[in-house]
Tab-separated table of C-alpha atoms in Angstrom:
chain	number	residue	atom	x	y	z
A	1	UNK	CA	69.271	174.649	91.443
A	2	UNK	CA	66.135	173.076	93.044
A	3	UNK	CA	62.930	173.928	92.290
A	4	UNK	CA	59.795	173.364	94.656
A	5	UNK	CA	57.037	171.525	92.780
A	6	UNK	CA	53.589	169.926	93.632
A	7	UNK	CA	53.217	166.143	93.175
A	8	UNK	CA	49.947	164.030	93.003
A	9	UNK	CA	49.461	160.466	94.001
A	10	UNK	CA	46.366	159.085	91.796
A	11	UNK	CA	45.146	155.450	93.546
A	12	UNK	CA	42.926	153.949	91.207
A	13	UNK	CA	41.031	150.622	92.391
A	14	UNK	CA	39.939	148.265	89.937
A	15	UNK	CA	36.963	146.078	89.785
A	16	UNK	CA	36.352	142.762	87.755
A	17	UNK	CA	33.023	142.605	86.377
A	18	UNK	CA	31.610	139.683	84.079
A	19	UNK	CA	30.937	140.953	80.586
A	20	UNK	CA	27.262	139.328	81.562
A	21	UNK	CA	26.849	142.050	84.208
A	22	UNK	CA	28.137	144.469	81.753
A	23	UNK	CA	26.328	143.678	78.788
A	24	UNK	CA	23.065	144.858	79.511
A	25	UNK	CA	24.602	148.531	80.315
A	26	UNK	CA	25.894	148.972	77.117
A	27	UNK	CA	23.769	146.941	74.654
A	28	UNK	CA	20.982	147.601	72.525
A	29	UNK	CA	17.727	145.197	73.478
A	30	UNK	CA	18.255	143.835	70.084
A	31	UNK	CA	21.769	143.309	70.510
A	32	UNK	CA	21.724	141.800	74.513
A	33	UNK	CA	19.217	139.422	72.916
A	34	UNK	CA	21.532	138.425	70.616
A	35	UNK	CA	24.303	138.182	73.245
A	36	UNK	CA	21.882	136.135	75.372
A	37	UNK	CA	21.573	133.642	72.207
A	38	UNK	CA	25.583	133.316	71.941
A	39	UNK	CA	25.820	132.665	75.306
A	40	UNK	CA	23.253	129.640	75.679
A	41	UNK	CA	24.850	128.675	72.526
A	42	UNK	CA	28.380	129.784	73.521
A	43	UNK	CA	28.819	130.761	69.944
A	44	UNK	CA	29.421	126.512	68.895
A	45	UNK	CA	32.182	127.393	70.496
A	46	UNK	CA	32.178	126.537	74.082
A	47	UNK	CA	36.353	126.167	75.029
A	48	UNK	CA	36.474	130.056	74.143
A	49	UNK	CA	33.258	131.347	76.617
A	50	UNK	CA	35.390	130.694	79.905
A	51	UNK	CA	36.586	127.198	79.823
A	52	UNK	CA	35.151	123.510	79.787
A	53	UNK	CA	35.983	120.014	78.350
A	54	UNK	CA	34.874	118.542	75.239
A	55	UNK	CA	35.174	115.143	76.741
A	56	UNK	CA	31.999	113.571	76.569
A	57	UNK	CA	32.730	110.207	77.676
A	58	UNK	CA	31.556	108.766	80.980
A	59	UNK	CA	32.991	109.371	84.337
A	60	UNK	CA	35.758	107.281	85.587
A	61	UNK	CA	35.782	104.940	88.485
A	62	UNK	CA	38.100	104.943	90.833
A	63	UNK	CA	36.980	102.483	93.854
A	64	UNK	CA	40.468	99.803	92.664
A	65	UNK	CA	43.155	103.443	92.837
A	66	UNK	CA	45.846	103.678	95.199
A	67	UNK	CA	46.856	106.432	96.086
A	68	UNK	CA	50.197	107.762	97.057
A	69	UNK	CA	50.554	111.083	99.176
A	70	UNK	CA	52.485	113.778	98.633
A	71	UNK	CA	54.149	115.885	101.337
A	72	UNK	CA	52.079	118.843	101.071
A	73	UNK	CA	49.064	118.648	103.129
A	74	UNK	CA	45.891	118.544	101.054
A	75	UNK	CA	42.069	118.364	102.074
A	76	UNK	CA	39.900	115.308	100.957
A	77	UNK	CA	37.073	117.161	102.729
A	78	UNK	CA	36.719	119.361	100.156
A	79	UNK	CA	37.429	116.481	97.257
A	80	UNK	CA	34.666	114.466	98.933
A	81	UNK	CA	32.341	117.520	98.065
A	82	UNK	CA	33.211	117.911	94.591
A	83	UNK	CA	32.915	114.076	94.371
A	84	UNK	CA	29.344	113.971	96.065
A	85	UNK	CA	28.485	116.452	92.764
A	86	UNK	CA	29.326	114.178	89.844
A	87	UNK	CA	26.807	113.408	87.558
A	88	UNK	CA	25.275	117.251	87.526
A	89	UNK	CA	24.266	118.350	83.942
A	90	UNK	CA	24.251	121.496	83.158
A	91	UNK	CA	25.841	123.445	86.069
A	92	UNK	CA	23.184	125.093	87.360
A	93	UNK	CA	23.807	125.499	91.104
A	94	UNK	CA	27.088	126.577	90.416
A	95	UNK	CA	27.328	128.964	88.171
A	96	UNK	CA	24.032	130.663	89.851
A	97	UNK	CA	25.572	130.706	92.998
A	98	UNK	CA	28.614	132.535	91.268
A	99	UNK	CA	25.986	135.491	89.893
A	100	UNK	CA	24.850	134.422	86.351
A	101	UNK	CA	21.339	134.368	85.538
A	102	UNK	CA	21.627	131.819	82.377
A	103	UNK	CA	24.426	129.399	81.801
A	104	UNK	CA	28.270	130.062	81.236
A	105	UNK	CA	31.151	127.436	80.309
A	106	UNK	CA	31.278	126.579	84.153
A	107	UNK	CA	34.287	124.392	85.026
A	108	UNK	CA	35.709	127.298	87.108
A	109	UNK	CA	32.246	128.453	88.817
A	110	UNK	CA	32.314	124.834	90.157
A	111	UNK	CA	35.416	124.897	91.398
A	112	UNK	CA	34.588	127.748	92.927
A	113	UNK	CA	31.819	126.946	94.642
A	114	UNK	CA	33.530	123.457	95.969
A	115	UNK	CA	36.194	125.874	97.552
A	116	UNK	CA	33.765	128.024	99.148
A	117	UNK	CA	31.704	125.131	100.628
A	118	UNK	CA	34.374	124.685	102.922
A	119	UNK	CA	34.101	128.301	103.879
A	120	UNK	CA	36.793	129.948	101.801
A	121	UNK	CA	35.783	133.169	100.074
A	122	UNK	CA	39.028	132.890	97.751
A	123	UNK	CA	39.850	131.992	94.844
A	124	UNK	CA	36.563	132.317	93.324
A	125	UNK	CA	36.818	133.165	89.481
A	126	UNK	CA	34.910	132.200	86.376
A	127	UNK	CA	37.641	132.339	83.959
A	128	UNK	CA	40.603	129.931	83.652
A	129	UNK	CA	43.536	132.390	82.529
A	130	UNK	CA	42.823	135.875	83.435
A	131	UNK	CA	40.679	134.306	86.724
A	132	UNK	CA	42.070	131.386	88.245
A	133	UNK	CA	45.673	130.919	86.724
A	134	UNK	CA	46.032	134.735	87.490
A	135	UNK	CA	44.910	134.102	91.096
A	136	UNK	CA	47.599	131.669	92.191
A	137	UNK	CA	50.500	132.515	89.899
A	138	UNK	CA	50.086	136.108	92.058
A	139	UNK	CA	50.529	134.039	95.339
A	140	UNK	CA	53.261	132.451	94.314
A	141	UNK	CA	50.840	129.084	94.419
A	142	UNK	CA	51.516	127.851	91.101
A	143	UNK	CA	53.530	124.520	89.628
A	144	UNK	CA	53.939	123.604	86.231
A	145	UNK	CA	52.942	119.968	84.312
A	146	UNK	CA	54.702	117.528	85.980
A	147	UNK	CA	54.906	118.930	89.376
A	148	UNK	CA	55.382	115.778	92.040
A	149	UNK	CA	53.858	116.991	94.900
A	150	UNK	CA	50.367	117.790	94.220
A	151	UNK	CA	47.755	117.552	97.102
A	152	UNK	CA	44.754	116.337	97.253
A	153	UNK	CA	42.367	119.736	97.078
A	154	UNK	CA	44.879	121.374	94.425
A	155	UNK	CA	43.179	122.899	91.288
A	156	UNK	CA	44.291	121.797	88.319
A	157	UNK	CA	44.340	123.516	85.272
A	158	UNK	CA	44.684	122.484	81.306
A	159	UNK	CA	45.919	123.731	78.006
A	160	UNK	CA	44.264	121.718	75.361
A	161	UNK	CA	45.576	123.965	72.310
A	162	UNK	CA	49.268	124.233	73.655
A	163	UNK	CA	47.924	128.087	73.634
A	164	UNK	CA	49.817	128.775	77.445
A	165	UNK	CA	46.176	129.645	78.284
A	166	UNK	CA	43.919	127.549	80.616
A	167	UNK	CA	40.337	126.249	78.559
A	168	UNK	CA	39.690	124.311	81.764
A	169	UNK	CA	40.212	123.817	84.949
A	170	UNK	CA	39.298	120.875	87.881
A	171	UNK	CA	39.881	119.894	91.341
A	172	UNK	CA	42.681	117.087	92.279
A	173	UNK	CA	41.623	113.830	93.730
A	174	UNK	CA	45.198	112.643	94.019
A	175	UNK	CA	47.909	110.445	92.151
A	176	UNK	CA	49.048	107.084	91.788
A	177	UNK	CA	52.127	107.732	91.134
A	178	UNK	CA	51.523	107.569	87.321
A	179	UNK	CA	48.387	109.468	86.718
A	180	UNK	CA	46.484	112.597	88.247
A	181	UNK	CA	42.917	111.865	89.304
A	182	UNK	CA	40.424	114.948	89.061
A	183	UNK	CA	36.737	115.907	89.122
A	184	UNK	CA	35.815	118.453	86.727
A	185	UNK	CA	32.322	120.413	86.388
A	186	UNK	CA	31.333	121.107	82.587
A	187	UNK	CA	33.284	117.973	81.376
A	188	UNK	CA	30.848	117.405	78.319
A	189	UNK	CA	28.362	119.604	80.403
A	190	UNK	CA	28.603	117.310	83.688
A	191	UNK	CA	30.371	116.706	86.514
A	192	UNK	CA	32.822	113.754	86.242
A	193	UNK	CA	35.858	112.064	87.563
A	194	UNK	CA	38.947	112.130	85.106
A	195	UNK	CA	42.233	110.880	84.713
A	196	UNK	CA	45.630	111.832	82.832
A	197	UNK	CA	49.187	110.856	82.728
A	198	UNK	CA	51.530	113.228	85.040
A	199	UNK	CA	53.236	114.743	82.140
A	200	UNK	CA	50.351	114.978	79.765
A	201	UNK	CA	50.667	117.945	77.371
A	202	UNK	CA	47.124	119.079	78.344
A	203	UNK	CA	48.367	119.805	81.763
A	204	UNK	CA	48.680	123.356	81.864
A	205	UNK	CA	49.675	123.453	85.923
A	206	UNK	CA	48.265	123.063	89.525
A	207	UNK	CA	46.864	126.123	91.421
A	208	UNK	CA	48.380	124.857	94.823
A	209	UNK	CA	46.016	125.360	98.120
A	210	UNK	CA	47.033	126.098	101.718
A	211	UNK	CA	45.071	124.435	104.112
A	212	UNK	CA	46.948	124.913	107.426
């Protein structure tokens, strides 16, 4: 027997908010101040409050590098603007451009704002994992550690607890064959150029960009 019944289609849409835009809704003024405190101190904690590097030595030079392309297309336009910003402290115009009114860990707000500098509205995100993994793993733009055809523009994401998470997260400069060249914002609070072996263990992936 079939029986006639009523069906309902519930479309919910979903917005991602920063718990900083949230926290003043549901705090106390004691408690936000307290909030405020653990996030200029990021609880003496900083890899856990969105990502960044402890790394605190200087930045690398690269001038002697050759570099060998891949066959993806990449974009040194947009590597020659996150180059032009090493040597910022602090992070400032990037994670104020992103919406934050104090300081966050802001390795991802800077790669962020590199991206959109060469007019790209996506991906922006502020956190590694949920944000920026999240973002290209859904596109079906992701690649493991050890991937050999990385671009010059591709983000590049690490694990430095083994965790499967993403503490941090940089843009590529390119490879040598041997090593991955990056520049990273909040690398010991500053802008800097890095360097790792292909198949370092810190490598968590690449977030791989289209550019044509």
């Amino acid at each position: 027997m079939e029986v006639p019944y009523n069906y309902y289609i519930l479309n919910v849409k979903l917005t991602a908010r920063s718990i900083v835009s949230i926290a003043p809704e549901l705090l106390t003024p004691e408690q936000l101040e307290m909030f405020n405190i653990y996030l200029q101190t990021s609880g003496n904690n900083p890899l856990v409050f969105g990502g960044g590097s402890p790394d605190i030595s200087a930045s690398e030079d690269i001038s002697g590098v050759h570099f060998v392309n891949g066959t993806r297309p990449g974009n040194t336009a947009v590597v020659d603007i996150a180059k032009s910003q090493v040597g910022n402290v602090n992070g400032q115009p990037y994670w104020s451009w992103y919406g934050f009114d104090s300081r966050v860990e802001w390795c991802a707000c800077f790669v962020s704002w590199c991206y959109n500098q060469m007019g790209l509205t996506e991906p922006k995100f502020a956190g590694c994992t949920s944000g920026g993994m999240a973002w290209f793993q859904s596109r079906g733009q992701w690649a493991n550690r050890g991937y050999s055809d990385i671009a010059p523009g591709d983000a590049i994401f690490f694990d430095w607890d083994n965790s499967g998470n993403a503490d941090h997260v940089g843009i590529v400069i390119g490879t040598d064959g041997t090593n991955v060249y990056t520049v990273e914002g909040n690398s010991g609070n500053a802008c800097k150029i890095k360097s790792y072996p292909l198949n370092s263990s810190v490598i968590r992936g690449y977030g791989l960009m289209n550019w044509d």
